[in-house]
PDB file of C-alpha atoms and ligand atoms in Angstrom:
ATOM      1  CA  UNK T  26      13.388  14.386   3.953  1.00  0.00           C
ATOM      2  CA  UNK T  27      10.080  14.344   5.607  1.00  0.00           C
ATOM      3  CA  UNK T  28       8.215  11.118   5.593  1.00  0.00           C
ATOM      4  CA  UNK T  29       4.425  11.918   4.868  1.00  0.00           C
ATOM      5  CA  UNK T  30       4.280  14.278   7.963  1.00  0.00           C
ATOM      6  CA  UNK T  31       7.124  12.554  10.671  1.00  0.00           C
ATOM      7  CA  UNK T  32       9.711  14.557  11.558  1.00  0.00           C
ATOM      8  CA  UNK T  33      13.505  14.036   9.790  1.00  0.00           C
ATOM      9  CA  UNK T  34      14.865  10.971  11.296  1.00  0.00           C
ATOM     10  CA  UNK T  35      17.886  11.737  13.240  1.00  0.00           C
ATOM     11  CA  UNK T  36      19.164   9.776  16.739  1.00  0.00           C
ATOM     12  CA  UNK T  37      16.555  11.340  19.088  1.00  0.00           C
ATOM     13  CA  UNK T  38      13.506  11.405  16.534  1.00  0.00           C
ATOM     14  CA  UNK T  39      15.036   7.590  16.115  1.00  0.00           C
ATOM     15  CA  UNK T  40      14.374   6.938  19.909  1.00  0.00           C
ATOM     16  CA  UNK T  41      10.968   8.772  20.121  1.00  0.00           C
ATOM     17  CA  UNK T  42       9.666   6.705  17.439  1.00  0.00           C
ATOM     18  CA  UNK T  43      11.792   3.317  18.939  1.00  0.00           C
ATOM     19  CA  UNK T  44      12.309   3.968  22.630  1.00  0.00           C
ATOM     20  CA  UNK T  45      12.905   0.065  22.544  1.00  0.00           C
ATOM     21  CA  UNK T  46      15.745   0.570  21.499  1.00  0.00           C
ATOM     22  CA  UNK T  47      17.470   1.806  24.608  1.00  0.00           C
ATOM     23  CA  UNK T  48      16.684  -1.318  26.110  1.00  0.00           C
ATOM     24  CA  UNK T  49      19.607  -3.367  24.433  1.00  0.00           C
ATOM     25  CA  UNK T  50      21.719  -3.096  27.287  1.00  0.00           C
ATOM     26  CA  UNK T  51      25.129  -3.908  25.319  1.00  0.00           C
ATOM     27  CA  UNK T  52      26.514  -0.730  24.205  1.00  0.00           C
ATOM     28  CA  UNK T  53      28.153  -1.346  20.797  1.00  0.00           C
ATOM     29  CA  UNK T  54      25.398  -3.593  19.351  1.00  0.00           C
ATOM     30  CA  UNK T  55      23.100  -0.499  20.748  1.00  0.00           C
ATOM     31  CA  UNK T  56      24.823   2.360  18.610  1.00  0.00           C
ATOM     32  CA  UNK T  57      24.855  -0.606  15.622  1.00  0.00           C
ATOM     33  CA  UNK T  58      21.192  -1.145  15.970  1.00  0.00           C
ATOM     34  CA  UNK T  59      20.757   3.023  15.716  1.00  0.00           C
ATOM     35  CA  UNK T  60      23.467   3.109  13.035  1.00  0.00           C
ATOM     36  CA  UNK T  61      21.466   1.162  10.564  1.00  0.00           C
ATOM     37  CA  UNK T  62      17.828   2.755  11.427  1.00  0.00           C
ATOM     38  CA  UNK T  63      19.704   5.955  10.543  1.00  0.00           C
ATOM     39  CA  UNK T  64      21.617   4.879   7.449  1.00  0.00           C
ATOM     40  CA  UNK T  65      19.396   1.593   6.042  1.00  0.00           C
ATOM     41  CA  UNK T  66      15.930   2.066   7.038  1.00  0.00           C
ATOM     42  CA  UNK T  67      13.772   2.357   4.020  1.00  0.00           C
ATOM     43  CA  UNK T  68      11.483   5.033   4.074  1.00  0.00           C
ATOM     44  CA  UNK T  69       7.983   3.010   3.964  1.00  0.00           C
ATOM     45  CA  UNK T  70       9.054   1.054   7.178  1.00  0.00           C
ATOM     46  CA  UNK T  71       7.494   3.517   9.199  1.00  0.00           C
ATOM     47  CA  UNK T  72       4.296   4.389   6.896  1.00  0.00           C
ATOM     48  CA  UNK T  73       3.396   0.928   5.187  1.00  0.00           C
ATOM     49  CA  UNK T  74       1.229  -1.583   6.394  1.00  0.00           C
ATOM     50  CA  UNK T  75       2.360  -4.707   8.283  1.00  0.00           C
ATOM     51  CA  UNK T  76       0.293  -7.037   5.397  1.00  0.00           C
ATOM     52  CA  UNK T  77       0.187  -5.698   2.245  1.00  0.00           C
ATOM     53  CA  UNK T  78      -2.988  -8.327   0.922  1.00  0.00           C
ATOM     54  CA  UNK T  79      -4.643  -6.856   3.876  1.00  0.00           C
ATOM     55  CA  UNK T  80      -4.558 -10.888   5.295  1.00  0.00           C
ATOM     56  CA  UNK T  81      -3.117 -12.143   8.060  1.00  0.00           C
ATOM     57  CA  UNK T  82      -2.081  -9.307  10.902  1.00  0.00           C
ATOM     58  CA  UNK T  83      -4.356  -7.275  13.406  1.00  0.00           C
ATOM     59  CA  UNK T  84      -6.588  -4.738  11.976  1.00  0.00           C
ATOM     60  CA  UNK T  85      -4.671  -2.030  13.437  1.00  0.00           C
ATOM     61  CA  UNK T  86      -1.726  -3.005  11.552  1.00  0.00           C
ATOM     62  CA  UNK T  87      -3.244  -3.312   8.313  1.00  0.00           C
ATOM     63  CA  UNK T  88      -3.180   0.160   7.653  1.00  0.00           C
ATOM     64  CA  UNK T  89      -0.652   3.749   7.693  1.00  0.00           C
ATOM     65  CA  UNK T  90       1.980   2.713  10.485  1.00  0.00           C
ATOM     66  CA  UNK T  91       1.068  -0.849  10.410  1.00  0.00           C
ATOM     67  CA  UNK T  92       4.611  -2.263  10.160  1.00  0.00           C
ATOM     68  CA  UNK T  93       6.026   0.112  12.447  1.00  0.00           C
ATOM     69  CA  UNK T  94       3.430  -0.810  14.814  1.00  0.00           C
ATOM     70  CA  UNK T  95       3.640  -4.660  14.382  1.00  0.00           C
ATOM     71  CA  UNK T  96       7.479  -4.118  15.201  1.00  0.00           C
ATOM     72  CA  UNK T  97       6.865  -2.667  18.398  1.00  0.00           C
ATOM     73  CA  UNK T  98       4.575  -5.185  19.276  1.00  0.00           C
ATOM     74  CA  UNK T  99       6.673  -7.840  18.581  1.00  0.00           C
ATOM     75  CA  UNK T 100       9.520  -6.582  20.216  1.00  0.00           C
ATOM     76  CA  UNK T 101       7.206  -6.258  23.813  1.00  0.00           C
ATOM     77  CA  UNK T 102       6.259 -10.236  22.669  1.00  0.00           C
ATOM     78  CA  UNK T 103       9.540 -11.274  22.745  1.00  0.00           C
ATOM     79  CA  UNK T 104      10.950  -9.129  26.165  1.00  0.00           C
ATOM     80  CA  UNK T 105       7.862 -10.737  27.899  1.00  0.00           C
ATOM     81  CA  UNK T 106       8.179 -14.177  26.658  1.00  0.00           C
ATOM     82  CA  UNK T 107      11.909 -13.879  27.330  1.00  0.00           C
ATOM     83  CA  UNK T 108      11.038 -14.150  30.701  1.00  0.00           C
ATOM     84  CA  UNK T 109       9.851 -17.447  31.268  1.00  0.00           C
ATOM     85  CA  UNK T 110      11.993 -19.060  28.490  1.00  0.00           C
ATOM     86  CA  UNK T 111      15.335 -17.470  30.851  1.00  0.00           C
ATOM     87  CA  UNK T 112      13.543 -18.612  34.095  1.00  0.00           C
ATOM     88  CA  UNK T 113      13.119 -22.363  32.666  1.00  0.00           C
ATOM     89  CA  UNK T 114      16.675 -22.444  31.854  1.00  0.00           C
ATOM     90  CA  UNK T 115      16.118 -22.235  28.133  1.00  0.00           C
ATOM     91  CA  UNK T 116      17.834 -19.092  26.969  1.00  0.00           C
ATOM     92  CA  UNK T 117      20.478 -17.168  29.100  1.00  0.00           C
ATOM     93  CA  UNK T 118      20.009 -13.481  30.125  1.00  0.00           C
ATOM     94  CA  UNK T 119      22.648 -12.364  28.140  1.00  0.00           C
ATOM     95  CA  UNK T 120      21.627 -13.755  25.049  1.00  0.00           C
ATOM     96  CA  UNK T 121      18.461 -11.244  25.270  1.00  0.00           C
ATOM     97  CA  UNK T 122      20.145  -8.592  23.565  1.00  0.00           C
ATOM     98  CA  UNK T 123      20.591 -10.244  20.388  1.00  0.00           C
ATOM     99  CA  UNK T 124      16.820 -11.321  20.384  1.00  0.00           C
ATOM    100  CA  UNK T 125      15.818  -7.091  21.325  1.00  0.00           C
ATOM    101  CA  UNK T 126      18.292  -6.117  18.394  1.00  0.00           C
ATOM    102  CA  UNK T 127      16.955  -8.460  15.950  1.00  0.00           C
ATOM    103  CA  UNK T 128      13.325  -8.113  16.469  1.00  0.00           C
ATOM    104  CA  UNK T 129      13.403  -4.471  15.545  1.00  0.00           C
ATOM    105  CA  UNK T 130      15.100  -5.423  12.746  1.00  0.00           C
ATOM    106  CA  UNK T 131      13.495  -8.504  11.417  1.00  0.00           C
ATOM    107  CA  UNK T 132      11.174  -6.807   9.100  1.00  0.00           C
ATOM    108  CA  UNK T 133      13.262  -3.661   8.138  1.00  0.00           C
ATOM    109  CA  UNK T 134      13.366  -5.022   4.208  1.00  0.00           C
ATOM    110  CA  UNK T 135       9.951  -6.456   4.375  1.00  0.00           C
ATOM    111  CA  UNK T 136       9.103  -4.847   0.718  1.00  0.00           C
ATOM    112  CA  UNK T 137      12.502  -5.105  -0.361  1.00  0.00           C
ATOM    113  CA  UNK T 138      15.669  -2.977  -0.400  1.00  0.00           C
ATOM    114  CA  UNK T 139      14.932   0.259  -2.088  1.00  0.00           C
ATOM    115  CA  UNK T 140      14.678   1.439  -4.613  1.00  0.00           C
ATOM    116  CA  UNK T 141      11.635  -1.059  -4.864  1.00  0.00           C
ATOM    117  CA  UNK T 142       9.632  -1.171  -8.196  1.00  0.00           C
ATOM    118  CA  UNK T 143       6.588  -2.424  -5.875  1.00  0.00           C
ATOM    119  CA  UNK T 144       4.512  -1.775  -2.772  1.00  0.00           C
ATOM    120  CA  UNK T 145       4.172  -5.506  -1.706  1.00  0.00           C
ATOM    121  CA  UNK T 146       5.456  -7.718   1.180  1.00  0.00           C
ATOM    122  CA  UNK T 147       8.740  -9.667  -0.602  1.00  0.00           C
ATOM    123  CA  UNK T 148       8.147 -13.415   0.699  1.00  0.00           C
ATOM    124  CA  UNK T 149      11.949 -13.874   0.946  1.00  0.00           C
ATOM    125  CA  UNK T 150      12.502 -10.420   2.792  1.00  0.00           C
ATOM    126  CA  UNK T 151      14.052 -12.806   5.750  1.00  0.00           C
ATOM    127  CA  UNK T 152      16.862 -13.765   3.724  1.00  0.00           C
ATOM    128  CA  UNK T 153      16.803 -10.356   2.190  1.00  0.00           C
ATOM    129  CA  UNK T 154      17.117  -8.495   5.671  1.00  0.00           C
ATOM    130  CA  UNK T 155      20.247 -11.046   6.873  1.00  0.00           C
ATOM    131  CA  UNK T 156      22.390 -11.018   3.707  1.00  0.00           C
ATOM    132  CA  UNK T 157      21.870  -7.258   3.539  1.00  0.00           C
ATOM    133  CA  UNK T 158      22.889  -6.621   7.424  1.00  0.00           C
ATOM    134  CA  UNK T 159      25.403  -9.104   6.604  1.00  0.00           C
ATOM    135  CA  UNK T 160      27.032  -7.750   3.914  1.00  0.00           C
ATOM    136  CA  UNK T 161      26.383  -3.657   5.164  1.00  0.00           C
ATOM    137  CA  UNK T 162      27.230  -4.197   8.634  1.00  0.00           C
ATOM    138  CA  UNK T 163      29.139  -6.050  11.353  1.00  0.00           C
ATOM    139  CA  UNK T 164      25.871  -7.114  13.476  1.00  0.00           C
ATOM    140  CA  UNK T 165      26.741 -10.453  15.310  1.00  0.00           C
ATOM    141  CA  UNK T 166      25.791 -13.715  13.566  1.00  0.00           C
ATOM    142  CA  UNK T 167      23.451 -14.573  16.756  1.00  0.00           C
ATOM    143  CA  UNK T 168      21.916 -10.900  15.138  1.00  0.00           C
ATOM    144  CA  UNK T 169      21.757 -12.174  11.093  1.00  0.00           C
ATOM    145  CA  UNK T 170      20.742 -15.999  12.029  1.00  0.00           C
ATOM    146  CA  UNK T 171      17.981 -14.821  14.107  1.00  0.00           C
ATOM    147  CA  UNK T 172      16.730 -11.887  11.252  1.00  0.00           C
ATOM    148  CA  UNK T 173      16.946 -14.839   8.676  1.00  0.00           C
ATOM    149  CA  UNK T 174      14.922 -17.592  11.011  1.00  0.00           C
ATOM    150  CA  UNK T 175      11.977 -15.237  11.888  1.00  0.00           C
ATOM    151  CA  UNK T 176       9.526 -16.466   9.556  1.00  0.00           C
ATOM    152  CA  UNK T 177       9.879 -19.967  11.293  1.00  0.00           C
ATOM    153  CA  UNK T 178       9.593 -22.722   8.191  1.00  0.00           C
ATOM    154  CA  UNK T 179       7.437 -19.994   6.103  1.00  0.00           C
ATOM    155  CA  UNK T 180       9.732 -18.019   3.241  1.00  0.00           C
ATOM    156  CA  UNK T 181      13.086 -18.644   2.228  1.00  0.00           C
ATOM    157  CA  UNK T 182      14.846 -18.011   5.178  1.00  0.00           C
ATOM    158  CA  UNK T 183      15.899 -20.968   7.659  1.00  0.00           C
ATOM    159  CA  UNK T 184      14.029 -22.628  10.437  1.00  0.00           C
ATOM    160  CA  UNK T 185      14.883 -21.678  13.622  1.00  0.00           C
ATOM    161  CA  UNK T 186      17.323 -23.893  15.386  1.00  0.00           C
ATOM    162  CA  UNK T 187      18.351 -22.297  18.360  1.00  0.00           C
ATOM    163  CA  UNK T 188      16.143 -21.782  21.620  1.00  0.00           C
ATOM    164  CA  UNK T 189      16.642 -18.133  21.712  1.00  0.00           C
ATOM    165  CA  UNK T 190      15.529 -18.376  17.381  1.00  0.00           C
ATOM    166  CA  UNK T 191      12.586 -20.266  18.199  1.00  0.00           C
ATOM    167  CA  UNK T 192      11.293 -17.663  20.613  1.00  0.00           C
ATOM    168  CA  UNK T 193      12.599 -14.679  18.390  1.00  0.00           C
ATOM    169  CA  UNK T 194       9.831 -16.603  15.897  1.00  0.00           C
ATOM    170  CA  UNK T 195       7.452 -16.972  18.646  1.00  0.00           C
ATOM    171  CA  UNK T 196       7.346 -13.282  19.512  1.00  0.00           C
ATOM    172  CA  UNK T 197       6.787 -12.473  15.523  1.00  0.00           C
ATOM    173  CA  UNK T 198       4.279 -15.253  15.112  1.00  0.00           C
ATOM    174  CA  UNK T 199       1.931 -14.295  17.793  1.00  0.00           C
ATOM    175  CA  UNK T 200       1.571 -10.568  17.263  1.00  0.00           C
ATOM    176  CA  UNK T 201       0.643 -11.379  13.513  1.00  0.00           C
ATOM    177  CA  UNK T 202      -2.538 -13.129  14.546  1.00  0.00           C
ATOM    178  CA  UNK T 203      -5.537 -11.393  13.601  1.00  0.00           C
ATOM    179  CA  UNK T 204      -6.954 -11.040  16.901  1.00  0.00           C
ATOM    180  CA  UNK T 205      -3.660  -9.855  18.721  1.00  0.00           C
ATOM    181  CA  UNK T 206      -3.618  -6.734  19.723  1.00  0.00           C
ATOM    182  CA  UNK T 207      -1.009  -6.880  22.026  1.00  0.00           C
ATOM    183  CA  UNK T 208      -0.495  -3.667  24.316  1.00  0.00           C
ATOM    184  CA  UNK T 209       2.793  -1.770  23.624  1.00  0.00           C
ATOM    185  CA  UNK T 210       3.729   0.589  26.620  1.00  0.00           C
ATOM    186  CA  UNK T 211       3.666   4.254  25.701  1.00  0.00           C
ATOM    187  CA  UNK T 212       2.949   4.665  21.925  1.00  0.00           C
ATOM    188  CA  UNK T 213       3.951   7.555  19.839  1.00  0.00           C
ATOM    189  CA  UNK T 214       1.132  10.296  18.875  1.00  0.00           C
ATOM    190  CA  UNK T 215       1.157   9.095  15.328  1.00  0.00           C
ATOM    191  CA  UNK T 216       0.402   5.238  16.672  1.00  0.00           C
ATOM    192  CA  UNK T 217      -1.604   5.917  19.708  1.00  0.00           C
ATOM    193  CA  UNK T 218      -3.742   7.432  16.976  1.00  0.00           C
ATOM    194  CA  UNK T 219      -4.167   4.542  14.747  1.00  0.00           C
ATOM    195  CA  UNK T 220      -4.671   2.377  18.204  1.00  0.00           C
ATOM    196  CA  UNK T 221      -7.502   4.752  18.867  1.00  0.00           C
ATOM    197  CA  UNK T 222      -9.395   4.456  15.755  1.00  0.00           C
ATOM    198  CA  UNK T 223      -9.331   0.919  15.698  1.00  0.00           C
ATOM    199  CA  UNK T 224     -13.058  -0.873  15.898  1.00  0.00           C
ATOM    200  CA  UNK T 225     -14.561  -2.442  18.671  1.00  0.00           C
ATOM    201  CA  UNK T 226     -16.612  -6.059  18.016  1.00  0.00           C
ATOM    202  CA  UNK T 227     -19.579  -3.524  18.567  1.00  0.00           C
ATOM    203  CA  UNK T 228     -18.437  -1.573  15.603  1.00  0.00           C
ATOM    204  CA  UNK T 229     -17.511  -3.895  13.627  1.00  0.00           C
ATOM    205  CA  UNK T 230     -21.340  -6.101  14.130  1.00  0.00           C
ATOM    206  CA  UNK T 231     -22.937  -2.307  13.057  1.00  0.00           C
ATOM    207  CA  UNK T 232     -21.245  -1.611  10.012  1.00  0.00           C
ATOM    208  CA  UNK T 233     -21.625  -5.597   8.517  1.00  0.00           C
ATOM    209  CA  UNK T 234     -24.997  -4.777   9.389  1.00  0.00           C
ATOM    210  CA  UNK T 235     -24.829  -1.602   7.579  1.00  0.00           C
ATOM    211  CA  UNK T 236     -23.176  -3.082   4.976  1.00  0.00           C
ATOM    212  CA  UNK T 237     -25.915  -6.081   4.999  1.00  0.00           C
ATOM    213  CA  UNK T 238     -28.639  -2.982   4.534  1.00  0.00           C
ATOM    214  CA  UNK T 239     -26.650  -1.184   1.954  1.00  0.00           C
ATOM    215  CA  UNK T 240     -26.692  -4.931  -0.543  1.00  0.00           C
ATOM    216  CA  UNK T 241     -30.579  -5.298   0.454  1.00  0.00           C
ATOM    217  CA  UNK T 242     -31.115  -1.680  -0.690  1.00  0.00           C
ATOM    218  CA  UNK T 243     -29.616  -2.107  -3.846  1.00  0.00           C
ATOM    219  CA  UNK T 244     -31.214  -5.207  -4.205  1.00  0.00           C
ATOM    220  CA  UNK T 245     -34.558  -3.861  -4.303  1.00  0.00           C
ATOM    221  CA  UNK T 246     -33.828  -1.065  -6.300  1.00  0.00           C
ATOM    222  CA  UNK T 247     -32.452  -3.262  -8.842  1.00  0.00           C
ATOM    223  CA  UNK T 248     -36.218  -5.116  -8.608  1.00  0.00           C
ATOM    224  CA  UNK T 249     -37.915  -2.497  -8.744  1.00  0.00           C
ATOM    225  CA  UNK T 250     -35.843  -1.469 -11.952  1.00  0.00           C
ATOM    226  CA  UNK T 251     -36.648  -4.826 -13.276  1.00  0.00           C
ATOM    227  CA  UNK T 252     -40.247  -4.476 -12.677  1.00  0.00           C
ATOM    228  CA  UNK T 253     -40.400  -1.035 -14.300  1.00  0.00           C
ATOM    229  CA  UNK T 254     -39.023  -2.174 -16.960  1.00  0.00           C
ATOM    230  CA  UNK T 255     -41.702  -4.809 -17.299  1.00  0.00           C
ATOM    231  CA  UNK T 256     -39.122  -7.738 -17.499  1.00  0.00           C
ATOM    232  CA  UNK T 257     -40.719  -9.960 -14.924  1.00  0.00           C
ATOM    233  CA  UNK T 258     -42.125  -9.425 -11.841  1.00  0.00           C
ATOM    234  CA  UNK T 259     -40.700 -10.478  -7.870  1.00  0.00           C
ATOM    235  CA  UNK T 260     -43.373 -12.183  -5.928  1.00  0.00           C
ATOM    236  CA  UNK T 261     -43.369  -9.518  -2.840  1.00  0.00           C
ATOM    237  CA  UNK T 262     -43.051 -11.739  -0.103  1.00  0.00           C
ATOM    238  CA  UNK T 263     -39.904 -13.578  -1.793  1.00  0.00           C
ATOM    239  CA  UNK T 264     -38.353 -10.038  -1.604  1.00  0.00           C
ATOM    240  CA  UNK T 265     -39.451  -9.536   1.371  1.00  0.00           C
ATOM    241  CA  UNK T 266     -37.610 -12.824   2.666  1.00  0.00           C
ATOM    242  CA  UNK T 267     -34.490 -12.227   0.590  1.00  0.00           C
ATOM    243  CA  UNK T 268     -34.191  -8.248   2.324  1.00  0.00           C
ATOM    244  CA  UNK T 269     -34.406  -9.523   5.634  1.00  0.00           C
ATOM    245  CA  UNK T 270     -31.848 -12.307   4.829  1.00  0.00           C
ATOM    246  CA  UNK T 271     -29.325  -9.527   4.180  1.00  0.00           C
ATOM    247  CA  UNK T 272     -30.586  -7.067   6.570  1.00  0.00           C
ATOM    248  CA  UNK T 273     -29.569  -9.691   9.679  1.00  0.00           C
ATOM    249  CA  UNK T 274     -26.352 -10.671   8.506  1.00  0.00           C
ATOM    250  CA  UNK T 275     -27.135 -13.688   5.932  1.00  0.00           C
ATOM    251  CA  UNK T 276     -29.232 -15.293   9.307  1.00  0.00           C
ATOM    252  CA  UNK T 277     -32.753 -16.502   8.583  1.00  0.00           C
ATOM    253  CA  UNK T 278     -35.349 -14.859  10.756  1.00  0.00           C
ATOM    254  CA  UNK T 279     -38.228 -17.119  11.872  1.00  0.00           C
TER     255      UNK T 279
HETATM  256 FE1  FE2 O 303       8.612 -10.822   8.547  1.00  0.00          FE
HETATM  257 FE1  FE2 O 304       7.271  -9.430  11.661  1.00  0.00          FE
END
């Protein structure tokens, strides 16, 4: 099946869309990570959104891609926190495999196990994701617990316990900020694109200032319809005022 213009996912289309995953250096939980991408991976992981209210989560992410995008991300979180945590002596080096595995499968289920009769982010899909790789596959407990914790104390599944689940959380915590738009080396076409078209602050100021016009526009016209229509009258300078409130962005001019 083609998914709304990817290619058919098969083992090589599954590593140009996930290169990350060759990076689990542990063969067998390698070909399991591929093994359920191939055979479990709902259709919308790679299209939907990483928020489905549209709160919480960079813009970028907000939109077509999003999740697949925030997964990425969150796996380069984790290999580059990983880093200090094993140089402090808090995790061990070959622990990291777990955390790479789990991380690109942490939000796999995050609108549920299809068939879905929604479009919406499932609070519990922590606990969702770990009984379901639980029950489907035989992915390492370090794997399930650290799928399950990754919501930290948010949702139904458990609070990290473990330094290695505690950083796992970390890593998804801080690329869902709003303002995180952490850099993921060598992105896709299809997400290099939606990089691309995402705002600058510049871009952003014009269009609330567009948008700021746009409400003072129809504000007079809706004035001037009430004036025609010989309802009342709008002393001119009180419009005047209440334009140029909107026009700058709700700021008063002096
Ligand atoms: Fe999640
Ligand atoms: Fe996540």
């Amino acid at each position: 099946m083609i998914e709304n213009n990817l290619p058919e996912l098969d083992r090589e289309e599954l590593h140009r869309r996930l290169p990350e995953i060759r990076k689990i250096e542990d063969n067998e939980l390698r070909e399991q990570v591929i093994d359920v991408f191939l055979q479990h991976c709902p259709s919308y992981f790679w299209r939907c959104p990483a928020s489905s209210s549209g709160n919480h989560h960079p813009e970028d992410t907000r939109g077509r891609h999003g999740l697949w995008l925030h997964t990425k991300r969150a796996f380069q979180a984790f290999e580059d926190l990983a880093r200090t945590e094993i140089e402090m002596g808090r995790i061990e080096e070959d622990e990291l495999d777990y955390g790479r595995a789990a991380i690109l499968l942490h939000d796999l289920f995050k609108q549920g196990l299809p068939p879905r009769d929604d479009h919406h982010t499932r609070s519990d899909h922590d606990r969702v994701a770990a009984e379901f790789l639980g029950r489907e596959t035989e992915l390492p407990d370090e794997v399930l617990g650290l799928v399950d914790s990754h919501n930290g104390a948010w949702n139904r599944g458990k609070t990290p316990e473990t330094e290695l689940e505690r950083l796992h959380h970390r890593a998804d915590y801080i690329v869902s900020r709003e303002n995180c738009f952490y850099e993921i080396p060598d992105p896709c076409e299809e997400l290099q694109q939606v990089v691309s078209e995402r705002k600058t602050e510049e871009e952003h100021d014009i269009l609330g200032r567009i948008s700021a016009l746009n409400t003072a526009v129809e504000a007079s016209n809706l004035v001037d319809e009430f004036n025609l229509q010989g309802q009342g009258k709008v002393n001119p300078e009180q419009l005047e005022k209440v334009v140029s409130y909107a026009v700058n962005g709700g700021e008063n001019q002096k």
